[in-house]
Short mmCIF file of C-alpha atoms and ligand atoms in Angstrom, two decimals:
data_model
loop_
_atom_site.label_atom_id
_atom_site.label_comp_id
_atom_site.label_asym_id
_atom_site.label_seq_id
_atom_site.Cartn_x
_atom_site.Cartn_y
_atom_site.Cartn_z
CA UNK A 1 -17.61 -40.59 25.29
CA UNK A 2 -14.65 -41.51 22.69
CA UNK A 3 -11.46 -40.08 22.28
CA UNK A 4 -10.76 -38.44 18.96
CA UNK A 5 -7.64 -36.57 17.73
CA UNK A 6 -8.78 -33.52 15.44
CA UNK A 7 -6.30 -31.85 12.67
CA UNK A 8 -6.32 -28.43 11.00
CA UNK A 9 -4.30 -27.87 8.16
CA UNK A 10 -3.09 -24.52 6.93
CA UNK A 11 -6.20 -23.28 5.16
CA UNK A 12 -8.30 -23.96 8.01
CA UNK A 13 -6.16 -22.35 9.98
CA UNK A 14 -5.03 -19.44 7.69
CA UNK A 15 -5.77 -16.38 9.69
CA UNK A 16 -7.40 -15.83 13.25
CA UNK A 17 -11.20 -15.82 11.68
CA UNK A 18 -10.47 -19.25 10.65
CA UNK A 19 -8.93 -20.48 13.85
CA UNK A 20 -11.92 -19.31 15.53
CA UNK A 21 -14.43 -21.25 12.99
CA UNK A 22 -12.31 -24.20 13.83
CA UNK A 23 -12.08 -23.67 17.45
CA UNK A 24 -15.85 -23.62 17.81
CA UNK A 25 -15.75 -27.24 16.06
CA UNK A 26 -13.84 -28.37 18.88
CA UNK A 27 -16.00 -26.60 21.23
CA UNK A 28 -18.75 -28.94 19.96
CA UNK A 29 -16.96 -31.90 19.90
CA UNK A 30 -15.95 -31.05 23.71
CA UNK A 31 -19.72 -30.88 23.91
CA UNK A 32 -20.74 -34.52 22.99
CA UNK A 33 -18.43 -35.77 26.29
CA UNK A 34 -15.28 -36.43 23.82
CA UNK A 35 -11.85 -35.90 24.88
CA UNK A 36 -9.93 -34.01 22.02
CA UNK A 37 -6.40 -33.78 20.78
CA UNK A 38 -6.16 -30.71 18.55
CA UNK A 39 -3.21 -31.08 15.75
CA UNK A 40 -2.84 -27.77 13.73
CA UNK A 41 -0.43 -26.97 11.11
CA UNK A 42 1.18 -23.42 10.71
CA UNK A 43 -1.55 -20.69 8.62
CA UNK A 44 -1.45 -21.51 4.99
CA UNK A 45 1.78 -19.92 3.13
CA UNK A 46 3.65 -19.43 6.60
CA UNK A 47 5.88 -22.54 6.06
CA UNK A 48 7.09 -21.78 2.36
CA UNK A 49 7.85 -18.57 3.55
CA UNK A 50 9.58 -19.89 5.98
CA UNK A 51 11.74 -22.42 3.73
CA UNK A 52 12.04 -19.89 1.44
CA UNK A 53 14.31 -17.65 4.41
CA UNK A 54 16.47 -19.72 5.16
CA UNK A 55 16.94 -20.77 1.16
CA UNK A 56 17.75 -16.76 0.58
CA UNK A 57 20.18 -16.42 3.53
CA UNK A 58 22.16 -19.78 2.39
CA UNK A 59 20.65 -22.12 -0.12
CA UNK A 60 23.52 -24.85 1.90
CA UNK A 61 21.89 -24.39 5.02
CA UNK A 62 22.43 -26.40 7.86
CA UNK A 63 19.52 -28.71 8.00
CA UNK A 64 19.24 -28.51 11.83
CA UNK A 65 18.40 -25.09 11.72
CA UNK A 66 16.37 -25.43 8.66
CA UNK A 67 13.79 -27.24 11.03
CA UNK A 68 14.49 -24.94 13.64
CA UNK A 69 12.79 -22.34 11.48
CA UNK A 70 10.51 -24.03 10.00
CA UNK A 71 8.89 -25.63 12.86
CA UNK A 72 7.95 -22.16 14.14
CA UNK A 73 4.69 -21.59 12.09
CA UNK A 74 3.03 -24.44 13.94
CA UNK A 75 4.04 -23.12 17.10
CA UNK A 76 2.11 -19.67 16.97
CA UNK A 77 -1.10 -22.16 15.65
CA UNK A 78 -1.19 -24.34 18.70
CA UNK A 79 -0.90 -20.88 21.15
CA UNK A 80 -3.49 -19.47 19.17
CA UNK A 81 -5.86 -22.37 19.51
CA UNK A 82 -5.51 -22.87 22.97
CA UNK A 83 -6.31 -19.08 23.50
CA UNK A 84 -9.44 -19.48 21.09
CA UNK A 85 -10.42 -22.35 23.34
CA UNK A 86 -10.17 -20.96 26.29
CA UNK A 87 -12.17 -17.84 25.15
CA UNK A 88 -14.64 -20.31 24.91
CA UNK A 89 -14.52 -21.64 28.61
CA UNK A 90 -12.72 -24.92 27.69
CA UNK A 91 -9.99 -25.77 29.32
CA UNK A 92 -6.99 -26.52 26.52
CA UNK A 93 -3.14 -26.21 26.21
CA UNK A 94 -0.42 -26.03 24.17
CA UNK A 95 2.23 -28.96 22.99
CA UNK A 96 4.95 -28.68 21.16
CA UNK A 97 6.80 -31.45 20.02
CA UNK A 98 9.33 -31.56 22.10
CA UNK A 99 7.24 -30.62 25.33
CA UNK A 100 5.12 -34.33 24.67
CA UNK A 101 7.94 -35.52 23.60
CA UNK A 102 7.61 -36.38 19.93
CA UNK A 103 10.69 -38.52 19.15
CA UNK A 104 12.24 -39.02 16.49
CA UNK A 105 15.04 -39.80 14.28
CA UNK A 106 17.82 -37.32 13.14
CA UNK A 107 17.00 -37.08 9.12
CA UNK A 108 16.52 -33.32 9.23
CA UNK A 109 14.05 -32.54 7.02
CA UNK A 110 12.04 -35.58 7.19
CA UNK A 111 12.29 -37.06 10.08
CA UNK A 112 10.59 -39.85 11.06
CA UNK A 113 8.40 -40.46 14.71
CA UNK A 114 10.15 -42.84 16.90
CA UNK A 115 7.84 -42.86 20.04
CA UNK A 116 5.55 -41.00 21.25
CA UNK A 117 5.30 -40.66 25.17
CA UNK A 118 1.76 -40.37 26.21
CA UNK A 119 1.00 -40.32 30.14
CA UNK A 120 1.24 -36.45 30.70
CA UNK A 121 -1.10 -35.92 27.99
CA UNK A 122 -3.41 -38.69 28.64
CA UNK A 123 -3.72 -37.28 32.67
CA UNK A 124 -4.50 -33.52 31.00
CA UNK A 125 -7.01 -35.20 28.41
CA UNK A 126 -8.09 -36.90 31.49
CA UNK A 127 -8.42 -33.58 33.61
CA UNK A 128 -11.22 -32.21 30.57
CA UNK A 129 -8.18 -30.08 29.26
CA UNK A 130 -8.13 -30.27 25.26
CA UNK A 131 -4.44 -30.89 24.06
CA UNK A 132 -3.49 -28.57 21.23
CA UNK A 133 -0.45 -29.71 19.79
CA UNK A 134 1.93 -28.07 17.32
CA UNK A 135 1.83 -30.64 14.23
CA UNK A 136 4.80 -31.41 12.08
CA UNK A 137 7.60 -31.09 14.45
CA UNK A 138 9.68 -33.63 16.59
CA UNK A 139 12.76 -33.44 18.75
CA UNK A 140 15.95 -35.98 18.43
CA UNK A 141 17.25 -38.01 21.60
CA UNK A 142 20.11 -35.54 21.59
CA UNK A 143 17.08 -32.80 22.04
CA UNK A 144 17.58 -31.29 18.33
CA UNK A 145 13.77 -30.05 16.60
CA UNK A 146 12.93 -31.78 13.63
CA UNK A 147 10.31 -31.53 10.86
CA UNK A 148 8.17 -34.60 9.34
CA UNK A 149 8.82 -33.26 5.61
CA UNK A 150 6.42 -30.82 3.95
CA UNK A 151 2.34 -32.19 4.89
CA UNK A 152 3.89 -33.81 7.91
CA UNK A 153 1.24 -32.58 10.00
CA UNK A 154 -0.97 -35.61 8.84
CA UNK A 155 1.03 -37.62 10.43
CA UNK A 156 1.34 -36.24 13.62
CA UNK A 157 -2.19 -36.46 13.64
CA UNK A 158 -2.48 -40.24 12.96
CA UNK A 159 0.55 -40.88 15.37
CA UNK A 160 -0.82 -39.26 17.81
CA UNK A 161 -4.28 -41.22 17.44
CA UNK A 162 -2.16 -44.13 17.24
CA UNK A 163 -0.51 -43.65 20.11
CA UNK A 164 -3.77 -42.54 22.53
CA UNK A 165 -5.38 -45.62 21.22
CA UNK A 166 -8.00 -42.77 19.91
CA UNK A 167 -11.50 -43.76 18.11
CA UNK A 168 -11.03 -41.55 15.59
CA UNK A 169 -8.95 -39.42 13.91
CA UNK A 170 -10.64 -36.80 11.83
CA UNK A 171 -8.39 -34.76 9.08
CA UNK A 172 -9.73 -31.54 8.17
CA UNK A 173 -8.69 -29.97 5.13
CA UNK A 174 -10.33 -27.63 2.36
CA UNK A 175 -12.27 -30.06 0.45
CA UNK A 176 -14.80 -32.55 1.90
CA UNK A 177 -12.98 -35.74 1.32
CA UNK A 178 -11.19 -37.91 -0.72
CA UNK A 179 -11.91 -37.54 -4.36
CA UNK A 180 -11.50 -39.96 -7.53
CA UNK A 181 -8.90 -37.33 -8.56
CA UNK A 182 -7.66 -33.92 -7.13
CA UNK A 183 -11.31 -31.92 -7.23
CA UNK A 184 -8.89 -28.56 -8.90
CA UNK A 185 -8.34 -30.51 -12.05
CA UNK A 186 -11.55 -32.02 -12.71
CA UNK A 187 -14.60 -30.71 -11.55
CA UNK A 188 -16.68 -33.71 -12.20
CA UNK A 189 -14.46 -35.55 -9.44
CA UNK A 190 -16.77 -37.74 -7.15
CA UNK A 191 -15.98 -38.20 -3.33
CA UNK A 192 -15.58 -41.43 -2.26
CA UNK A 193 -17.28 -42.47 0.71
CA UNK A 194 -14.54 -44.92 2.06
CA UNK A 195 -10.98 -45.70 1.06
CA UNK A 196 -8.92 -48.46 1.66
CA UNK A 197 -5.39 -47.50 3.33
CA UNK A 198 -3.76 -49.37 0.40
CA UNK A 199 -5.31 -47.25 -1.95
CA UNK A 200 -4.88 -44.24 -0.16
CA UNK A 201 -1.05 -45.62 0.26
CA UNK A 202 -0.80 -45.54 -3.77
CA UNK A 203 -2.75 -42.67 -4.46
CA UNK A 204 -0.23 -40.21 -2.13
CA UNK A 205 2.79 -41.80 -2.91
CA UNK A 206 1.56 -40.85 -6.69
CA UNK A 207 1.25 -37.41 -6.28
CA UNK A 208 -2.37 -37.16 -4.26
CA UNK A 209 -1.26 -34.35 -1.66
CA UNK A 210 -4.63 -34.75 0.45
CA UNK A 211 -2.88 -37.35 2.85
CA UNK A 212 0.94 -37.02 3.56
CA UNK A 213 2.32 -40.88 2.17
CA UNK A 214 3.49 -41.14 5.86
CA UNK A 215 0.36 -40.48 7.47
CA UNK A 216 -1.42 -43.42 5.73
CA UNK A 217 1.33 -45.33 5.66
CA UNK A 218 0.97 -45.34 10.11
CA UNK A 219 -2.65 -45.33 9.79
CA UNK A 220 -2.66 -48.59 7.90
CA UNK A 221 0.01 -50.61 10.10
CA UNK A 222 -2.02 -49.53 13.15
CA UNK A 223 -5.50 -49.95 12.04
CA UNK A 224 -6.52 -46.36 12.85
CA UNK A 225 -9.57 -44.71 11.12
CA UNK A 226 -9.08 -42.12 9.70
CA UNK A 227 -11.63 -39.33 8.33
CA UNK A 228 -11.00 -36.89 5.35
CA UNK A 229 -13.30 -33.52 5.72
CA UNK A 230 -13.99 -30.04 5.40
CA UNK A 231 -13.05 -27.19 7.76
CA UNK A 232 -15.57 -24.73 5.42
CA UNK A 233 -18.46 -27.20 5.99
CA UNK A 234 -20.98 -26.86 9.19
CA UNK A 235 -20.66 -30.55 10.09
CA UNK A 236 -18.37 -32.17 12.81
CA UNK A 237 -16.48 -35.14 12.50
CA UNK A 238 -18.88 -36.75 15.04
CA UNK A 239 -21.96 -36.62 11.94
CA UNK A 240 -19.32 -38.75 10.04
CA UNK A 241 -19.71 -37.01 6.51
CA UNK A 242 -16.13 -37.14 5.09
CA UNK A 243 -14.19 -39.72 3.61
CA UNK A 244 -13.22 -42.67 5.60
CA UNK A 245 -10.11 -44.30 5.49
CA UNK A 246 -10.31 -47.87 6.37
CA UNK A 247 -9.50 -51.33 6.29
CA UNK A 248 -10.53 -53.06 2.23
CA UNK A 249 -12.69 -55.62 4.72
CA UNK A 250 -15.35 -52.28 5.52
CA UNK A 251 -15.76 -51.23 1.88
CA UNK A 252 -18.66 -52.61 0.66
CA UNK A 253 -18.77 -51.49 -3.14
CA UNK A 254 -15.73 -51.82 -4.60
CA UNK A 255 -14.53 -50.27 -8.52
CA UNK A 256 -11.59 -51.27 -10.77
CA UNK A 257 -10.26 -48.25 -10.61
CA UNK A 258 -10.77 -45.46 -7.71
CA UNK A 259 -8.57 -43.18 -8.49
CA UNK A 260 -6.32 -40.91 -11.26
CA UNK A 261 -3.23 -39.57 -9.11
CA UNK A 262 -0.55 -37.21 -10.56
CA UNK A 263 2.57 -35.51 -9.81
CA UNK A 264 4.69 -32.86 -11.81
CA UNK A 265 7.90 -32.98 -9.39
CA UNK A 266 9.48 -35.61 -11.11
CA UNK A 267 11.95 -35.48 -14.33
CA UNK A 268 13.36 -38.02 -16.68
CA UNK A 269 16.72 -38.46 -16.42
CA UNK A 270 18.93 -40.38 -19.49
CA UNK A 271 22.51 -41.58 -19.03
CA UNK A 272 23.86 -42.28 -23.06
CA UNK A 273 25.90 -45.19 -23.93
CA UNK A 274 26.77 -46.96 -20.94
CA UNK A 275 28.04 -50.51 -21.49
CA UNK A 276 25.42 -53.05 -21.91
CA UNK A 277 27.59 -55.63 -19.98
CA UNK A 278 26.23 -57.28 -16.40
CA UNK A 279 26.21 -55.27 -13.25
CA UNK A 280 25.33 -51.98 -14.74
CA UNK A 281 22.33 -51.20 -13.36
CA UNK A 282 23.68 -51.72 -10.12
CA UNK A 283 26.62 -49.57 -10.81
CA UNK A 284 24.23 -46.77 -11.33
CA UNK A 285 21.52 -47.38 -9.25
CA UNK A 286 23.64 -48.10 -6.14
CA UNK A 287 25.58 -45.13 -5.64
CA UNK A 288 22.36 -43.41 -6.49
CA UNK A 289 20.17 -45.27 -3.45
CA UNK A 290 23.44 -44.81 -1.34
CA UNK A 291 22.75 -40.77 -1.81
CA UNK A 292 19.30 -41.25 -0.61
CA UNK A 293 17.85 -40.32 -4.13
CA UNK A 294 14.82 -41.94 -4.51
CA UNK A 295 14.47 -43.35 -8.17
CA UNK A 296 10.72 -44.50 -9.63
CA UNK A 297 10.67 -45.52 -13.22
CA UNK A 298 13.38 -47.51 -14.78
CA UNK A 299 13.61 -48.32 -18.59
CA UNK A 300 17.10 -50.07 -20.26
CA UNK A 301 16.98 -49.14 -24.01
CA UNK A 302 17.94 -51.72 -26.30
CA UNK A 303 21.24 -51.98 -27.39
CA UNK A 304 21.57 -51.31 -30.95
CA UNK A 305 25.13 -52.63 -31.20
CA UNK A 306 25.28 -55.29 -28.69
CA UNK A 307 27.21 -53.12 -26.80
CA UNK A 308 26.37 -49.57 -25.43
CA UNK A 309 22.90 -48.68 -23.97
CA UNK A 310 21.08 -46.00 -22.64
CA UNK A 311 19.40 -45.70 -18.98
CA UNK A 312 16.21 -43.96 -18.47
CA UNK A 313 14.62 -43.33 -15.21
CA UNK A 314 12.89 -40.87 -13.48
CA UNK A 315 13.39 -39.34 -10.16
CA UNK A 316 12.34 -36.46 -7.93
CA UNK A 317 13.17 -32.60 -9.25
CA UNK A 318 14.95 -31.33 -6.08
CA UNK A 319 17.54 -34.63 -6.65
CA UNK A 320 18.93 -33.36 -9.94
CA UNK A 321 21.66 -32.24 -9.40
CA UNK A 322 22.85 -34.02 -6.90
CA UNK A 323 22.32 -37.28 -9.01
CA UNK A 324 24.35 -35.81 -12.03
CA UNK A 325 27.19 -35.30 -8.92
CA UNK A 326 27.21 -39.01 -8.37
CA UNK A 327 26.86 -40.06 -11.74
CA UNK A 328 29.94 -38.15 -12.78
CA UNK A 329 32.10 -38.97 -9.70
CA UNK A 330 31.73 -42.62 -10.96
CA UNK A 331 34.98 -43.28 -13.24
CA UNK A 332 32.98 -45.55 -15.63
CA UNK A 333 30.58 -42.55 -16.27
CA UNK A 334 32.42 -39.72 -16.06
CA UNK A 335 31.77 -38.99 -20.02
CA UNK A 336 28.64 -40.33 -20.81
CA UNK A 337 26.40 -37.69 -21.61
CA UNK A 338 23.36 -37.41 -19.25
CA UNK A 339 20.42 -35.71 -20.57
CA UNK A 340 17.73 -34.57 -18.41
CA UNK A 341 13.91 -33.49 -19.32
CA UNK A 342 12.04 -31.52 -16.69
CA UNK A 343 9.04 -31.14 -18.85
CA UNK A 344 7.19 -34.29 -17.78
CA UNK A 345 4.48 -35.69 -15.86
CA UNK A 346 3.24 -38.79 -13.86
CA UNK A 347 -0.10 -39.88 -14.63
CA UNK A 348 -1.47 -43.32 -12.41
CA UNK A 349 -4.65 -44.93 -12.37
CA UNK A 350 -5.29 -46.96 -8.70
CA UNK A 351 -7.61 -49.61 -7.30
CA UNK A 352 -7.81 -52.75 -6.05
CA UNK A 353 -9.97 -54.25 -8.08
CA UNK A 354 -6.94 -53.93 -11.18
CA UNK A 355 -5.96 -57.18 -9.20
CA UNK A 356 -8.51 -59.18 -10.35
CA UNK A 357 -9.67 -57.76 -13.60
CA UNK A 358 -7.69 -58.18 -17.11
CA UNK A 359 -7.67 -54.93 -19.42
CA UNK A 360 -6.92 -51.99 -17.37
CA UNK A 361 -3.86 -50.96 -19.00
CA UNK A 362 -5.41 -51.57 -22.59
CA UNK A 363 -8.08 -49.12 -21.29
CA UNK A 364 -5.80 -46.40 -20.18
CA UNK A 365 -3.27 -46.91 -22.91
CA UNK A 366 -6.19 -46.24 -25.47
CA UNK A 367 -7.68 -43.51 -23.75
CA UNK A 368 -4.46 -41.79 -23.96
CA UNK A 369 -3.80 -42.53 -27.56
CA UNK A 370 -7.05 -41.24 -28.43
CA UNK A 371 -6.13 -38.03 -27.40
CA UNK A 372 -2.96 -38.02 -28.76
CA UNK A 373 -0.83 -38.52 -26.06
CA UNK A 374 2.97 -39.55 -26.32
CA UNK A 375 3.60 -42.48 -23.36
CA UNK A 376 7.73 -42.17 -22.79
CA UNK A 377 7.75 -44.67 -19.56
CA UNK A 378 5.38 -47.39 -18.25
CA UNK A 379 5.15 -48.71 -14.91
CA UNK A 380 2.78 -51.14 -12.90
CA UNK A 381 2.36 -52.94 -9.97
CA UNK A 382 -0.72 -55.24 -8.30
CA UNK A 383 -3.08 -51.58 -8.20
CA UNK A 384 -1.38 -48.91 -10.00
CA UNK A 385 -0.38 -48.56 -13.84
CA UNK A 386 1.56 -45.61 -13.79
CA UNK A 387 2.56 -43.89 -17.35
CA UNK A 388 5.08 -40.79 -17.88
CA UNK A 389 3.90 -38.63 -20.31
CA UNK A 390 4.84 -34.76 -21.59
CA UNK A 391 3.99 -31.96 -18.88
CA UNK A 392 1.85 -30.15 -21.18
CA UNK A 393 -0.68 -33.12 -21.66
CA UNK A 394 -1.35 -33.54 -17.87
CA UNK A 395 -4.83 -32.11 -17.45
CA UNK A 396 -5.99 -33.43 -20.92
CA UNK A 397 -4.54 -37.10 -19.74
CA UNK A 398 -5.79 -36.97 -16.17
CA UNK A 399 -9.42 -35.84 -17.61
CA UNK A 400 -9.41 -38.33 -20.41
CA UNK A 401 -8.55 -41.04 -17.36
CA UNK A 402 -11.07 -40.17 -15.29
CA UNK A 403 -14.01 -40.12 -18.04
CA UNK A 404 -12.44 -43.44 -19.25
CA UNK A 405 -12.68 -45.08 -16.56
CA UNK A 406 -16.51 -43.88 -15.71
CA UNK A 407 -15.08 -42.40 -12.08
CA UNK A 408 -17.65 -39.31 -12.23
CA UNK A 409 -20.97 -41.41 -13.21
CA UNK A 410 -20.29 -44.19 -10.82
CA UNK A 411 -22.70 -43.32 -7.53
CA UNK A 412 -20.72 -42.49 -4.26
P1 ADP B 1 -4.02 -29.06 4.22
O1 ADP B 1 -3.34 -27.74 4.19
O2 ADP B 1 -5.35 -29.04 4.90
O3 ADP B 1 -3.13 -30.17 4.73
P2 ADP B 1 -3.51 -29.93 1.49
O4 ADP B 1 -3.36 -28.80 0.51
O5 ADP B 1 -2.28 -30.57 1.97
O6 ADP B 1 -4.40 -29.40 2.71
O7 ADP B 1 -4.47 -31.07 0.87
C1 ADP B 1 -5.74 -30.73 0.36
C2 ADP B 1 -5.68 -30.58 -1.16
O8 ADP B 1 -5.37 -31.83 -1.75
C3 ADP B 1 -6.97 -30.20 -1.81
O9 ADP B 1 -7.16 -28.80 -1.83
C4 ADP B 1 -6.87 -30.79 -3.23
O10 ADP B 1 -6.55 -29.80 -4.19
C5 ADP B 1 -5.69 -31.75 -3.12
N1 ADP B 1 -5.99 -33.10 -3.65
C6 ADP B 1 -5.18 -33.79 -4.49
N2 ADP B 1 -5.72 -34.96 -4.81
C7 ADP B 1 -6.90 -35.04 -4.16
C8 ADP B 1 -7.93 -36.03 -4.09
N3 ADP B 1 -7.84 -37.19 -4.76
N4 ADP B 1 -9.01 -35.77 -3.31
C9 ADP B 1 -9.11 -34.62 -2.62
N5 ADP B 1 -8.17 -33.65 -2.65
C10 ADP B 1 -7.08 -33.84 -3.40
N1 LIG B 2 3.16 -26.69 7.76
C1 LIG B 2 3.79 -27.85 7.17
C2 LIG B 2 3.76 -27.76 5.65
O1 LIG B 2 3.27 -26.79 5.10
C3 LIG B 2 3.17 -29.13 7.66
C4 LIG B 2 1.72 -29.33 7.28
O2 LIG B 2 1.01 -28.37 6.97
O3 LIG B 2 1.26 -30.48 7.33
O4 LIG B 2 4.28 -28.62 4.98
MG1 MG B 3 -1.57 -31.27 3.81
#
């Protein structure tokens, strides 16, 4: 017997039909002598709908109540589970966040787990009565419901396997695993039979939406496994067929590159002509990190007069405007000009192996240029070479990447 915590995201839980098909995977799971902790998120579409309500009422909203609404889809999930269970004739209940409780901090929005407190579930999972419990939510200490940030789900499910000490925790999703890049853009994608969290790490803080960031993020500080599969296939997590997510010790063959992640949510932002004197990066960047805006790529431009510069970085969409409200509130900025350019893209390449292998970048660099594509920003660390290119070139760059790189030929 093992004890495994099981999660269903939206499209596997998109209507009752589906909630059934995944019900009866838990049914066999239950089967095999396992005791199972059921994480579903809300039916797919139910939480944009959701954001999108309160954005229509008062695009302001308060930010408590924000999470108040849109921590309801996952509630009517978790009821309908349990009810699909028990049809069954297995014993199962309901948790929402706050009933477990699910604690966390107070950044509305994205909150983050503080504890989790186990006994009463661990006596029901004891009893033979499956836990269903609503993903995505948490409650503060002052007993206010918060949300984990959009795909927080994920990382209810690896908390809670983290905190149950569980064997396994099995994602399942609408493809069958991780793939060398998102399986949409390129067909010729190849699943990858095991991951390294560090990897994984990279690949969804670049734009790979399979995993929320956070999710890995837990599942790599405490060591849990975690398993990447399909809702729409017959197999149970028990026959082991996804993607595993593990520690770089278990993987046995090992690639420079394992991966092409991409995002479209971020733009280039340019402030003209500030002074070129010491301290200025911190005059801009500072007030920016102090406003929680979360800047990526950073480029100085060379002073052609010794004198003034420009600034070039890139940051997410949603924190436009509110960084052109700090930038101008700033007396020594007040009339530069800032220029902003939503029509761009973030193309990485990811593995571990970049550590110990010279020419990666040349690689990428002339894959691009072969295809005629413009690089406006560059930038790398130990396992990533990330490059910013024009939004209309994404699908060309992330195809030429991936055939560059060999990530389709190269057996699984
Ligand atoms: P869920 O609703 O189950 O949480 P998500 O939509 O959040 O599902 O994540 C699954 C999607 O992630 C897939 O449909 C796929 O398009 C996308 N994706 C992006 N990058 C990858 C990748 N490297 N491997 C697999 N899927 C990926
Ligand atoms: N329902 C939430 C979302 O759509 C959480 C999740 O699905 O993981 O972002
Ligand atoms: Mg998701």
């Amino acid at each position: 017997m093992a004890r495994i915590v099981v999660k269903f995201g939206g499209t596997s839980v998109a209507d009752t039909a589906r909630i059934e098909k995944a019900a009866e995977k838990v049914a066999r799971e239950v089967a095999l002598g396992h005791e199972v902790a059921v994480i579903v998120s809300a039916m797919s579409g139910v939480t944009n709908q959701l954001v999108e309500y309160c954005r229509t009422i008062s695009p302001m909203h308060d930010a408590r109540e924000y999470d108040t609404v849109v921590a309801s889809g996952e509630q009517v999930t978790a009821g309908l589970m349990a009810i699909a269970l028990q049809k069954r004739g297995i014993s199962a209940r309901s948790w929402m966040g706050w009933q477990v409780p699910i604690v966390s901090d107070d950044v509305h929005g994205k909150a983050r787990i503080n504890d989790i407190n186990t006994p009463d579930m661990i006596k029901s999972l004891g009893n033979k009565e499956v836990a269903v419990l609503a993903g995505f939510q948490g409650v503060t200490l002052d007993n206010r419901i918060t949300t984990l940030g959009r795909g927080g789900s994920d990382t209810t499910a690896v908390a809670l396997a983290a905190a149950l000490k569980a064997d396994r925790c099995d994602i399942y999703t609408d493809v069958d695993g991780i793939y060398t890049t998102d399986p949409r853009i390129v067909p010729a994608a190849r699943k990858i039979s095991r991951i390294s969290y560090e990897e994984m790490l990279e690949l969804a803080s670049l734009g790979a939406k399979v995993l929320q960031v956070r999710s890995v993020e837990m599942a790599y500080k405490q060591n849990v496994p975690v398993q990447v599969l399909s809702s729409f296939d017959e197999a149970i997590g028990s026959d082991l067929p996804g993607t595993l997510v593990t520690k770089e010790d278990d993987i046995m063959e090992q690639y420079v590159v394992t991966g092409v992640a991409f995002t479209k949510d971020e733009a280039k932002v340019t402030l003209v002509g500030v002074l070129d004197t010491p301290g200025v990066a911190s005059r801009i960047f500072g007030p920016l990190a102090d406003a929680a805006i979360n800047v990526d790529m950073i480029v100085q431009n060379i002073s052609r007069d010794g004198n003034k510069t420009d600034m070039t970085f890139t940051l997410p969409e949603t924190d436009i405007a509110k960084t052109q409200e700090v930038l101008k509130a700033q007396p020594e900025f007040k009339d530069c000009e800032i220029r902003v350019d939503e029509n761009v893209a973030k193309v990485s390449i990811v593995g571990i192996g970049m550590r110990s292998h010279a020419g990666v970048a040349k690689t990428m660099f002339t894959a691009l240029a072969e295809k005629g594509v413009n690089i406006q920003v560059i930038s790398t660390s130990e396992i990533k070479v990330s490059v910013l290119i024009g939004r209309e070139y994404l699908e060309l760059a992330v195809r030429a990447l991936h055939a560059a790189f060999g990530l389709e030929k190269a057996a699984a």
